[in-house]
Amino acid sequence: MKGSWIQRWFGRGWLSLGYCFLYLPIVVLVVFSFNESRQDMVWSGFSLRWYSELVKDSEILSGFGLSLRIAVLTACSSVLLGTFVAFVLDRYRRFPGRTLFSGMASAPLVMPEVIIGLSLLLMLVSVQKVFGFPERGLTTIWIGHTLLGMAYAAVVVQSRLQEMSKSLEEAAMDLGCKPFQVFFLVTLPNIKQALASAWLLTFTLSLDDVVLSAFLSGPGSSTMPLVIFSRARLGLDPRVNAVAAITILVVSIGVIVSSIYLARAERLRQKQIAAAFKGDAG
Amino acid sequence: MLKFLTDLLTLRWLTGRRFVIAVPFVWLVFAFLIPFLIVARISFSEVDAGNPFGTLLTYADGIVNIKVKIANYLFIWGDELYVLTYLSSLKYAAITTLCCLVIGYPFAYFMARARASLRPVLLMMVMMPFWTSFLLRIYAWKGILANHGIANHVLMALGVIQEPLHLMNTPFSLVIGMVYAYLPFMILPLYANLSKMDMRFLEAAADLGATPMQAFWRITVPLSKSGIIAGAMLVFIPAVGEYVIPELLGGPETLMIGRVLWDEFFTNNDWPMASSVTVVVILLILVPMAILNKHQAEQREGGHK
């Protein structure tokens, strides 16, 4: 359908304004990371001063190290548990407690993070009282992030499991594969792309989380978002802009590389499918 | 009996299927269900710095005493601050949802009507900000809206205003931040819905003499109802409990429940009170949501039959 001239231009205008709104803060962060002055948001000349100060900022650097470790751990455990959850929700239609199970599995997506953080902390405190561990810090933050990450990973993996054709698994079963063989030889290769995107999603989720980390961190274990958040509460800090610019650079490269890779993988897959059909016909 | 015990100990009951269900089930019970039960339990106890867990059950003279303190709940009900905070959280979440819909619907509509080759790029550009830190993007608005911030500089340079406007820490800055953060959550389900729409309905409407405006309001909008509902839920639910945005961009008068909970816990150190607020939030906001959700799921399933 071709709209009228006015409609087309209105559409283009609305889309451009929308994208400006979405990208304005990102552009501002990058531009002002090169600003020389400490004075907030007045451009006074190009400088790399804040980047060199960032390298000397031990609070942010150690926060980054901790965040990175937690994010890697969280992504791995979330994908593992999320795959279990997705598998159960997709394959096991009937078992005692299924309603409770599916409710608990998706609840972290809608619960306010403040509530999840508070209740997890109260439980971990009582566990610590009885058993003497875990100390508040990396482990407790990891537990919290995994609870949230698992829910997201489950959604991603489940949608892939749903669209995957079951006949492949049935064929493998007919040919005498044991259930775990079917899973590792047939199901897993089919969902590996979903696992990869779930890993990346939960990794960024963990790297960015403030609220759960604030409840679950202990003395001396501030993640990078916690450091940034406490500075942002006080006011503007140009070093935070430098952190943002670096993040944005890394993310843009990552998104571009992965989208090229995915497009190539998809083309290859289509080619293989076409070849398979040709082989069938011949 | 003995066989039952040996079976239990040798894990013979553990079939593959049971194992696959048990692993996430046990984890969810420990990380999700038990914490909530503990919160519910603490919400009935007294403020006691040494032992916030108190004791509900005491045994004396052969009588079991159950001590349930509902003072916290009575306090919440009686105190205006809490009631106002609940209402104000709902209000800001509703305003945010409405703004997202007004901006997001035309956005998703034009995206879905763009050239097919352009659509993946447009879609990726909506998702891109997701991958950059949410915290940093909210922080950026502080610099834009501050008294000596970019918005005021631009407006003054253009001669629109003479004096810098006070934008930060007002309901305005709060709503800007919330709309900014949640707009993609509105656009994505609407886009998914609108891009799948059967264009023949619109052609039929045009053939029958409907103007484009009439066709839009009487065909496109009703057909996209499920997308609107999905988007509104995705925006409204997290907006109600939001903490970071009100803390960074909101002011003292913009009460939000997440922030009050946080202060009750971290500043006042009143764990029983914070727990009571948590329980009330879950009951007041989340239970109706769950019911609505379930109702919709049933409707969807009913529609497919």
Coordinates of C-alpha atoms in Angstrom, one line a residue:
Chain A
M1 CA 0.0 0.0 0.0
K2 CA 1.4 3.4 -1.0
G3 CA 0.4 6.2 1.4
S4 CA -0.1 9.8 0.3
W5 CA 2.8 12.2 0.2
I6 CA 2.0 13.7 3.5
Q7 CA 1.6 10.4 5.2
R8 CA 5.1 9.3 3.9
W9 CA 6.8 12.4 5.2
F10 CA 4.9 12.3 8.5
G11 CA 6.1 8.7 8.9
R12 CA 9.7 9.5 8.2
G13 CA 9.6 12.5 10.5
W14 CA 8.1 10.5 13.4
L15 CA 10.6 7.7 13.0
S16 CA 13.5 10.1 12.9
L17 CA 12.3 12.0 15.9
G18 CA 11.8 8.6 17.7
Y19 CA 15.4 7.5 16.9
C20 CA 16.7 10.9 18.0
F21 CA 15.0 10.4 21.3
L22 CA 16.4 6.9 21.7
Y23 CA 20.0 7.8 20.7
L24 CA 20.3 11.3 22.2
P25 CA 21.6 10.2 25.6
I26 CA 24.1 7.8 24.0
V27 CA 25.5 10.5 21.7
V28 CA 25.6 12.9 24.7
L29 CA 27.6 10.4 26.8
V30 CA 30.2 9.8 24.0
V31 CA 30.6 13.5 23.0
F32 CA 31.0 14.7 26.6
S33 CA 33.5 12.0 27.5
F34 CA 35.9 14.0 25.3
N35 CA 35.1 17.3 27.0
E36 CA 37.9 19.0 28.7
S37 CA 36.1 20.9 31.4
R38 CA 34.9 19.5 34.7
Q39 CA 32.0 22.0 34.5
D40 CA 28.9 20.0 33.8
M41 CA 27.8 19.9 30.2
V42 CA 29.6 23.0 28.8
W43 CA 31.8 22.1 25.9
S44 CA 35.2 23.6 26.4
G45 CA 37.5 21.7 24.1
F46 CA 38.6 18.2 23.1
S47 CA 40.6 16.2 25.6
L48 CA 41.3 12.6 26.6
R49 CA 41.8 13.7 30.2
W50 CA 38.9 11.6 31.6
Y51 CA 40.1 8.5 30.0
S52 CA 43.5 8.8 31.6
E53 CA 41.9 9.6 34.9
L54 CA 39.7 6.5 34.5
V55 CA 42.8 4.3 34.2
K56 CA 43.9 5.6 37.6
D57 CA 40.5 5.2 39.2
S58 CA 41.0 2.1 41.2
E59 CA 37.4 2.0 42.6
I60 CA 35.9 1.7 39.1
L61 CA 38.6 -0.7 37.9
S62 CA 38.2 -3.2 40.7
G63 CA 34.4 -2.8 40.4
F64 CA 34.8 -3.7 36.8
G65 CA 36.9 -6.8 37.6
L66 CA 34.2 -8.0 40.1
S67 CA 31.4 -7.2 37.7
L68 CA 33.1 -9.1 34.9
R69 CA 33.6 -12.2 37.0
I70 CA 30.0 -12.2 38.3
A71 CA 28.7 -11.6 34.8
V72 CA 30.6 -14.6 33.3
L73 CA 29.5 -16.9 36.2
T74 CA 25.9 -15.6 36.0
A75 CA 25.7 -16.1 32.2
C76 CA 26.9 -19.7 32.5
S77 CA 24.6 -20.7 35.4
S78 CA 21.6 -18.8 34.0
V79 CA 21.9 -20.5 30.6
L80 CA 22.3 -23.9 32.3
L81 CA 19.3 -23.5 34.6
G82 CA 17.3 -21.6 32.0
T83 CA 17.7 -24.5 29.6
F84 CA 16.4 -26.9 32.3
V85 CA 13.4 -24.6 32.9
A86 CA 12.7 -24.2 29.2
F87 CA 12.9 -27.9 28.6
V88 CA 10.6 -28.7 31.4
L89 CA 8.0 -26.1 30.4
D90 CA 8.1 -27.1 26.7
R91 CA 8.2 -30.9 27.1
Y92 CA 6.7 -32.0 30.3
R93 CA 3.0 -30.9 30.1
R94 CA 1.9 -32.7 33.2
F95 CA 3.6 -33.2 36.5
P96 CA 2.6 -32.4 40.1
G97 CA 3.3 -28.7 40.8
R98 CA 3.5 -27.6 37.2
T99 CA 1.5 -24.4 37.8
L100 CA 3.7 -23.5 40.7
F101 CA 6.8 -24.3 38.7
S102 CA 5.8 -22.1 35.7
G103 CA 4.7 -19.3 38.0
M104 CA 8.0 -19.3 39.8
A105 CA 10.0 -19.5 36.6
S106 CA 8.4 -16.4 35.1
A107 CA 7.8 -14.4 38.3
P108 CA 11.3 -12.8 38.4
L109 CA 10.4 -11.1 35.1
V110 CA 7.6 -9.2 36.6
M111 CA 8.6 -8.8 40.2
P112 CA 10.1 -5.4 41.0
E113 CA 13.8 -6.0 41.5
V114 CA 13.7 -4.2 44.9
I115 CA 11.4 -7.0 46.1
I116 CA 13.5 -9.8 44.8
G117 CA 16.6 -8.3 46.3
L118 CA 15.1 -7.7 49.6
S119 CA 13.7 -11.2 50.0
L120 CA 16.8 -12.9 48.8
L121 CA 18.9 -10.9 51.2
L122 CA 16.7 -11.8 54.1
M123 CA 16.9 -15.5 53.2
L124 CA 20.7 -15.4 52.8
V125 CA 21.1 -13.6 56.1
S126 CA 19.1 -16.4 57.8
V127 CA 21.1 -19.1 56.0
Q128 CA 24.3 -17.4 57.1
K129 CA 23.1 -17.3 60.7
V130 CA 22.6 -21.0 60.7
F131 CA 25.5 -22.3 58.5
G132 CA 28.0 -19.4 58.7
F133 CA 28.1 -19.0 55.0
P134 CA 27.8 -17.5 52.3
E135 CA 29.5 -14.3 53.1
R136 CA 27.9 -11.4 51.3
G137 CA 29.8 -10.6 48.2
L138 CA 30.5 -12.3 44.9
T139 CA 28.6 -15.5 45.8
T140 CA 25.4 -13.8 47.0
I141 CA 25.3 -11.4 44.0
W142 CA 25.8 -14.3 41.7
I143 CA 22.8 -16.1 43.3
G144 CA 20.6 -13.1 42.8
H145 CA 21.7 -12.4 39.2
T146 CA 21.2 -16.1 38.3
L147 CA 17.6 -16.0 39.6
L148 CA 16.9 -13.1 37.3
G149 CA 19.1 -14.3 34.4
M150 CA 17.5 -17.8 34.5
A151 CA 14.1 -16.4 33.8
Y152 CA 15.3 -14.4 30.8
A153 CA 17.4 -17.3 29.5
A154 CA 14.4 -19.6 29.8
V155 CA 12.2 -17.3 27.7
V156 CA 14.9 -17.2 24.9
V157 CA 15.5 -21.0 24.9
Q158 CA 11.9 -21.9 25.2
S159 CA 10.9 -19.9 22.1
R160 CA 13.5 -21.8 20.1
L161 CA 12.5 -25.2 21.5
Q162 CA 8.9 -24.4 20.6
E163 CA 9.6 -23.7 16.9
M164 CA 12.0 -26.6 16.6
S165 CA 10.5 -29.6 14.9
K166 CA 10.0 -32.6 17.2
S167 CA 10.3 -35.1 14.3
L168 CA 14.1 -35.0 14.5
E169 CA 14.1 -36.0 18.1
E170 CA 11.5 -38.7 17.4
A171 CA 13.6 -40.1 14.6
A172 CA 16.6 -40.3 16.8
M173 CA 14.6 -42.0 19.5
D174 CA 13.3 -44.5 16.9
L175 CA 16.8 -45.2 15.8
G176 CA 17.6 -46.3 19.4
C177 CA 19.1 -43.2 21.0
K178 CA 18.7 -42.9 24.7
P179 CA 17.0 -39.7 25.9
F180 CA 20.2 -38.0 27.0
Q181 CA 21.9 -38.9 23.7
V182 CA 18.9 -37.3 21.9
F183 CA 19.4 -34.2 23.9
F184 CA 23.1 -33.9 23.3
L185 CA 23.2 -35.1 19.7
V186 CA 20.0 -33.6 18.3
T187 CA 18.4 -31.0 20.6
L188 CA 21.5 -29.2 21.7
P189 CA 22.9 -28.5 18.2
N190 CA 19.5 -27.2 17.2
I191 CA 19.2 -24.7 20.0
K192 CA 22.8 -23.6 20.2
Q193 CA 22.2 -20.2 18.7
A194 CA 19.4 -19.5 21.3
L195 CA 21.9 -20.6 24.0
A196 CA 24.5 -18.2 22.7
S197 CA 22.0 -15.3 22.6
A198 CA 20.7 -16.2 26.1
W199 CA 24.3 -16.2 27.3
L200 CA 25.0 -12.7 25.9
L201 CA 21.7 -11.4 27.2
T202 CA 22.2 -12.6 30.8
F203 CA 25.8 -11.5 30.6
T204 CA 24.8 -7.9 29.9
L205 CA 22.0 -8.1 32.3
S206 CA 24.4 -9.0 35.1
L207 CA 27.0 -6.5 34.1
D208 CA 24.4 -3.7 34.3
D209 CA 22.4 -4.6 37.4
V210 CA 22.2 -2.1 40.2
V211 CA 19.3 -3.1 42.5
L212 CA 20.0 -6.8 43.2
S213 CA 23.7 -6.1 43.6
A214 CA 23.0 -3.3 46.1
F215 CA 21.0 -5.6 48.3
L216 CA 23.4 -8.6 48.0
S217 CA 26.8 -7.0 48.0
G218 CA 28.8 -6.9 51.2
P219 CA 31.5 -4.5 52.4
G220 CA 34.3 -4.1 49.9
S221 CA 32.5 -5.9 47.1
S222 CA 31.1 -3.0 45.0
T223 CA 30.3 -3.9 41.4
M224 CA 30.9 -1.3 38.7
P225 CA 27.2 -0.3 38.4
L226 CA 27.2 0.2 42.2
V227 CA 30.2 2.5 41.9
I228 CA 28.6 4.4 39.0
F229 CA 25.3 4.6 40.7
S230 CA 26.6 6.0 44.0
R231 CA 28.5 8.7 42.0
A232 CA 25.5 9.4 39.8
R233 CA 23.4 10.0 42.9
L234 CA 25.8 12.7 44.0
G235 CA 26.1 14.5 40.7
L236 CA 27.8 14.4 37.3
D237 CA 31.2 12.7 37.0
P238 CA 33.0 13.0 33.6
R239 CA 34.8 9.7 34.3
V240 CA 31.4 8.0 34.1
N241 CA 31.1 9.4 30.6
A242 CA 34.4 7.8 29.7
V243 CA 33.1 4.4 31.0
A244 CA 30.0 4.9 28.9
A245 CA 31.8 5.7 25.8
I246 CA 34.0 2.6 26.1
T247 CA 31.0 0.4 26.8
I248 CA 29.2 1.8 23.8
L249 CA 32.2 1.1 21.6
V250 CA 32.5 -2.5 22.7
V251 CA 28.8 -3.1 22.4
S252 CA 28.6 -1.6 18.9
I253 CA 31.5 -3.7 17.7
G254 CA 29.9 -6.8 19.3
V255 CA 26.5 -6.2 17.8
I256 CA 27.9 -5.6 14.3
V257 CA 30.2 -8.6 14.4
S258 CA 27.6 -10.9 15.7
S259 CA 24.9 -9.8 13.3
I260 CA 27.3 -10.3 10.3
Y261 CA 28.1 -13.8 11.8
L262 CA 24.5 -14.7 12.3
A263 CA 23.5 -13.5 8.8
R264 CA 26.3 -15.7 7.4
A265 CA 25.3 -18.7 9.4
E266 CA 21.6 -18.3 8.3
R267 CA 22.7 -18.1 4.6
L268 CA 24.8 -21.2 5.1
R269 CA 21.8 -23.0 6.7
Q270 CA 19.5 -22.0 3.9
K271 CA 22.0 -23.3 1.4
Q272 CA 22.3 -26.6 3.2
I273 CA 18.6 -27.0 3.3
A274 CA 18.3 -26.3 -0.4
A275 CA 21.1 -28.8 -1.1
A276 CA 19.4 -31.4 1.0
F277 CA 16.1 -30.9 -0.9
K278 CA 18.0 -31.2 -4.2
G279 CA 19.6 -34.4 -3.0
D280 CA 16.2 -35.7 -2.1
A281 CA 14.8 -35.0 -5.6
G282 CA 17.8 -36.5 -7.3
Chain B
M1 CA 9.7 -50.1 54.0
L2 CA 13.3 -51.2 53.9
K3 CA 13.1 -51.4 50.1
F4 CA 11.6 -47.9 50.0
L5 CA 14.5 -46.6 52.1
T6 CA 17.2 -48.3 50.0
D7 CA 15.5 -47.1 46.9
L8 CA 15.5 -43.6 48.3
L9 CA 19.2 -43.7 49.3
T10 CA 20.4 -45.3 46.1
L11 CA 18.7 -42.6 44.1
R12 CA 16.9 -45.3 42.1
W13 CA 13.8 -43.1 42.0
L14 CA 15.8 -40.5 40.1
T15 CA 14.7 -41.1 36.5
G16 CA 16.0 -38.7 33.8
R17 CA 12.7 -36.9 33.7
R18 CA 12.5 -36.5 37.4
F19 CA 16.0 -35.2 37.5
V20 CA 15.3 -32.6 34.7
I21 CA 12.3 -31.3 36.6
A22 CA 13.9 -31.5 40.1
V23 CA 17.0 -29.4 39.3
P24 CA 15.3 -26.2 38.4
F25 CA 12.4 -26.9 40.8
V26 CA 14.7 -27.2 43.8
W27 CA 16.6 -24.1 42.8
L28 CA 13.4 -22.0 42.4
V29 CA 12.0 -23.2 45.7
F30 CA 15.2 -22.2 47.5
A31 CA 16.0 -18.9 45.6
F32 CA 12.4 -17.7 45.1
L33 CA 9.7 -19.4 47.2
I34 CA 11.5 -19.7 50.5
P35 CA 12.7 -16.0 50.5
F36 CA 9.1 -14.9 50.0
L37 CA 7.9 -17.0 52.9
I38 CA 10.7 -15.6 55.1
V39 CA 9.6 -12.0 54.1
A40 CA 6.0 -12.8 54.9
R41 CA 7.2 -14.3 58.2
I42 CA 9.3 -11.3 59.1
S43 CA 6.5 -8.8 58.2
F44 CA 4.7 -10.1 61.3
S45 CA 7.5 -9.6 63.7
E46 CA 8.6 -6.7 65.8
V47 CA 11.5 -4.3 65.2
D48 CA 14.4 -5.9 67.0
A49 CA 17.8 -4.9 65.9
G50 CA 19.5 -8.0 67.4
N51 CA 17.1 -10.5 66.0
P52 CA 14.8 -9.4 63.2
F53 CA 13.5 -12.9 62.9
G54 CA 11.8 -12.8 66.3
T55 CA 9.8 -15.8 67.3
L56 CA 6.2 -16.3 66.3
L57 CA 5.8 -19.5 68.2
T58 CA 6.6 -19.7 71.9
Y59 CA 6.0 -22.7 74.1
A60 CA 5.3 -22.1 77.8
D61 CA 3.3 -24.0 80.4
G62 CA 2.2 -26.5 77.9
I63 CA 0.5 -23.9 75.8
V64 CA 1.7 -23.0 72.3
N65 CA 1.4 -19.2 71.9
I66 CA 1.2 -17.8 68.5
K67 CA 2.3 -14.2 68.5
V68 CA 1.2 -12.5 65.3
K69 CA 1.9 -8.9 65.1
I70 CA -0.2 -7.1 62.5
A71 CA 0.9 -3.7 63.8
N72 CA 3.0 -3.1 60.7
Y73 CA 0.0 -3.6 58.4
L74 CA -2.2 -1.4 60.5
F75 CA 0.5 1.2 60.3
I76 CA 0.7 1.0 56.5
W77 CA -3.0 1.3 56.2
G78 CA -3.2 4.2 58.7
D79 CA -0.2 6.2 57.4
E80 CA -1.0 8.5 54.6
L81 CA 2.5 8.3 53.2
Y82 CA 2.2 4.7 52.2
V83 CA -1.2 5.0 50.7
L84 CA -0.1 8.1 48.7
T85 CA 3.0 6.3 47.6
Y86 CA 1.1 3.4 46.2
L87 CA -1.3 5.7 44.4
S88 CA 1.6 7.8 43.0
S89 CA 3.5 4.8 41.8
L90 CA 0.4 3.6 39.9
K91 CA -0.1 7.2 38.6
Y92 CA 3.4 7.5 37.2
A93 CA 3.4 4.0 35.8
A94 CA 0.1 4.8 34.0
I95 CA 1.4 8.1 32.6
T96 CA 4.5 6.4 31.4
T97 CA 2.5 3.7 29.7
L98 CA 0.2 6.2 28.0
C99 CA 3.1 8.3 26.7
C100 CA 4.9 5.2 25.5
L101 CA 1.7 4.2 23.6
V102 CA 1.2 7.6 22.1
I103 CA 4.9 7.8 20.9
G104 CA 5.4 4.1 20.3
Y105 CA 2.2 3.2 18.3
P106 CA 2.9 5.5 15.3
F107 CA 6.6 4.5 15.5
A108 CA 5.8 0.8 15.3
Y109 CA 3.2 1.5 12.6
F110 CA 5.6 3.3 10.4
M111 CA 8.3 0.8 11.0
A112 CA 6.0 -2.0 10.0
R113 CA 5.0 -0.1 6.8
A114 CA 8.6 0.7 5.9
R115 CA 10.3 -1.0 2.9
A116 CA 10.9 -4.7 3.7
S117 CA 14.7 -4.3 3.1
L118 CA 14.9 -1.5 5.7
R119 CA 12.9 -3.2 8.4
P120 CA 15.6 -5.4 10.0
V121 CA 17.9 -2.3 10.3
L122 CA 15.1 -0.3 11.9
L123 CA 14.4 -3.1 14.3
M124 CA 18.0 -3.5 15.2
M125 CA 18.3 0.2 15.9
V126 CA 15.4 -0.1 18.4
M127 CA 17.1 -3.0 20.2
M128 CA 20.6 -1.5 20.1
P129 CA 20.2 0.7 23.2
F130 CA 19.1 -2.4 25.1
W131 CA 22.7 -3.7 24.9
T132 CA 24.2 -0.5 26.3
S133 CA 24.0 0.0 30.0
F134 CA 20.6 1.1 31.2
L135 CA 22.2 2.8 34.2
L136 CA 24.5 4.9 32.0
R137 CA 21.7 6.0 29.7
I138 CA 19.6 7.1 32.6
Y139 CA 22.6 8.9 34.0
A140 CA 23.0 10.8 30.7
W141 CA 19.5 12.4 31.2
K142 CA 20.9 14.0 34.3
G143 CA 23.4 15.9 32.1
I144 CA 20.7 16.8 29.5
L145 CA 18.1 18.1 31.9
A146 CA 20.3 19.7 34.6
N147 CA 20.0 23.4 35.2
H148 CA 23.2 24.0 33.3
G149 CA 22.5 21.1 31.1
I150 CA 22.2 20.6 27.4
A151 CA 18.4 21.2 27.1
N152 CA 18.6 24.5 28.8
H153 CA 21.7 25.6 26.8
V154 CA 20.0 24.8 23.5
L155 CA 16.7 26.5 24.5
M156 CA 18.5 29.6 25.7
A157 CA 20.7 29.7 22.6
L158 CA 17.5 29.5 20.4
G159 CA 16.0 32.3 22.4
V160 CA 13.0 30.3 23.5
I161 CA 13.7 31.0 27.2
Q162 CA 15.7 33.6 29.0
E163 CA 16.3 31.9 32.3
P164 CA 17.2 28.2 32.6
L165 CA 14.2 26.0 33.4
H166 CA 14.2 23.8 36.4
L167 CA 13.7 20.4 34.8
M168 CA 15.7 18.0 36.9
N169 CA 14.2 16.2 40.0
T170 CA 10.6 17.0 38.9
P171 CA 7.8 14.8 37.8
F172 CA 8.7 15.9 34.2
S173 CA 12.3 14.5 34.4
L174 CA 11.0 11.3 36.0
V175 CA 8.4 10.7 33.2
I176 CA 11.0 11.5 30.5
G177 CA 13.4 8.9 32.0
M178 CA 10.7 6.3 32.4
V179 CA 9.3 6.8 28.9
Y180 CA 12.8 6.7 27.5
A181 CA 13.7 3.5 29.3
Y182 CA 10.5 1.6 28.5
L183 CA 9.7 2.9 25.0
P184 CA 11.3 -0.1 23.3
F185 CA 9.2 -2.5 25.4
M186 CA 6.2 -0.9 23.8
I187 CA 7.5 -0.7 20.3
L188 CA 8.7 -4.3 20.0
P189 CA 5.4 -6.1 20.6
L190 CA 3.4 -3.5 18.6
Y191 CA 5.8 -3.9 15.7
A192 CA 5.6 -7.7 15.9
N193 CA 1.8 -7.4 15.8
L194 CA 1.5 -4.7 13.1
S195 CA 4.0 -6.2 10.7
K196 CA 2.0 -9.5 10.6
M197 CA -1.3 -7.7 9.9
D198 CA -3.2 -8.9 6.8
M199 CA -3.2 -5.9 4.4
R200 CA -6.2 -7.2 2.5
F201 CA -8.5 -6.0 5.3
L202 CA -7.3 -2.4 4.6
E203 CA -7.7 -2.9 0.9
A204 CA -11.3 -4.2 1.5
A205 CA -12.0 -1.2 3.7
A206 CA -10.7 1.2 1.0
D207 CA -12.8 -0.6 -1.7
L208 CA -15.9 -0.2 0.5
G209 CA -15.2 3.6 0.7
A210 CA -13.4 4.0 4.0
T211 CA -11.0 6.9 4.3
P212 CA -7.5 6.0 5.5
M213 CA -8.3 7.5 8.8
Q214 CA -11.5 5.5 9.2
A215 CA -9.7 2.3 8.1
F216 CA -6.9 3.0 10.7
W217 CA -9.3 3.5 13.6
R218 CA -11.8 0.8 12.8
I219 CA -9.5 -1.9 11.4
T220 CA -5.8 -1.4 12.3
V221 CA -6.3 -0.4 15.9
P222 CA -8.8 -3.1 16.9
L223 CA -6.7 -5.7 15.1
S224 CA -3.6 -4.7 17.1
K225 CA -5.4 -4.9 20.4
S226 CA -3.3 -7.8 21.7
G227 CA -0.1 -6.0 20.8
I228 CA -1.3 -2.9 22.6
I229 CA -2.1 -5.0 25.7
A230 CA 1.2 -6.8 25.6
G231 CA 3.2 -3.6 25.3
A232 CA 1.2 -1.8 28.0
M233 CA 1.8 -4.7 30.4
L234 CA 5.5 -4.8 29.6
V235 CA 5.8 -1.1 30.4
F236 CA 3.4 -0.8 33.3
I237 CA 4.5 -3.7 35.4
P238 CA 8.2 -2.8 35.7
A239 CA 7.4 0.9 35.9
V240 CA 5.4 0.5 39.1
G241 CA 8.3 -1.0 41.0
E242 CA 11.1 1.0 39.4
Y243 CA 13.8 2.2 41.7
V244 CA 16.8 3.5 39.7
I245 CA 15.0 6.1 37.6
P246 CA 13.1 7.8 40.4
E247 CA 16.2 7.8 42.5
L248 CA 18.4 9.4 39.8
L249 CA 15.8 11.6 38.0
G250 CA 12.9 12.0 40.4
G251 CA 12.6 14.6 43.1
P252 CA 11.5 14.6 46.7
E253 CA 7.8 14.9 45.7
T254 CA 7.8 12.1 43.2
L255 CA 7.0 9.2 45.5
M256 CA 7.5 5.7 44.2
I257 CA 7.1 2.5 46.1
G258 CA 10.4 1.0 45.1
R259 CA 12.2 4.0 46.6
V260 CA 10.2 4.0 49.8
L261 CA 10.9 0.3 50.3
W262 CA 14.6 0.9 49.7
D263 CA 14.7 3.7 52.3
E264 CA 12.8 1.7 54.8
F265 CA 15.4 -1.0 54.4
F266 CA 18.7 0.8 54.0
T267 CA 18.1 4.1 55.8
N268 CA 15.6 3.2 58.6
N269 CA 16.9 -0.3 58.9
D270 CA 13.3 -1.4 59.7
W271 CA 13.2 -4.9 58.2
P272 CA 9.8 -5.9 59.5
M273 CA 8.3 -2.7 58.1
A274 CA 10.1 -3.2 54.7
S275 CA 8.8 -6.8 54.6
S276 CA 5.2 -5.7 55.3
V277 CA 5.5 -3.1 52.5
T278 CA 6.8 -5.9 50.2
V279 CA 3.9 -8.2 51.0
V280 CA 1.4 -5.4 50.4
V281 CA 3.0 -4.5 47.1
I282 CA 2.8 -8.1 46.0
L283 CA -0.8 -8.4 46.9
L284 CA -1.9 -5.0 45.6
I285 CA -0.1 -4.9 42.3
L286 CA 1.1 -8.3 41.3
V287 CA -1.8 -10.5 42.2
P288 CA -4.3 -8.6 40.0
M289 CA -1.6 -8.7 37.2
A290 CA -1.3 -12.4 37.5
I291 CA -5.1 -12.8 37.3
L292 CA -5.2 -10.6 34.2
N293 CA -2.4 -12.5 32.7
K294 CA -4.0 -15.8 33.3
H295 CA -7.3 -14.5 31.9
Q296 CA -5.6 -13.4 28.7
A297 CA -3.8 -16.7 28.3
E298 CA -7.1 -18.5 28.7
Q299 CA -8.7 -16.2 26.1
R300 CA -5.8 -16.8 23.7
E301 CA -6.1 -20.6 24.1
G302 CA -9.9 -20.3 23.7
G303 CA -9.5 -18.3 20.5
H304 CA -7.3 -21.0 18.9
K305 CA -9.8 -23.8 19.5

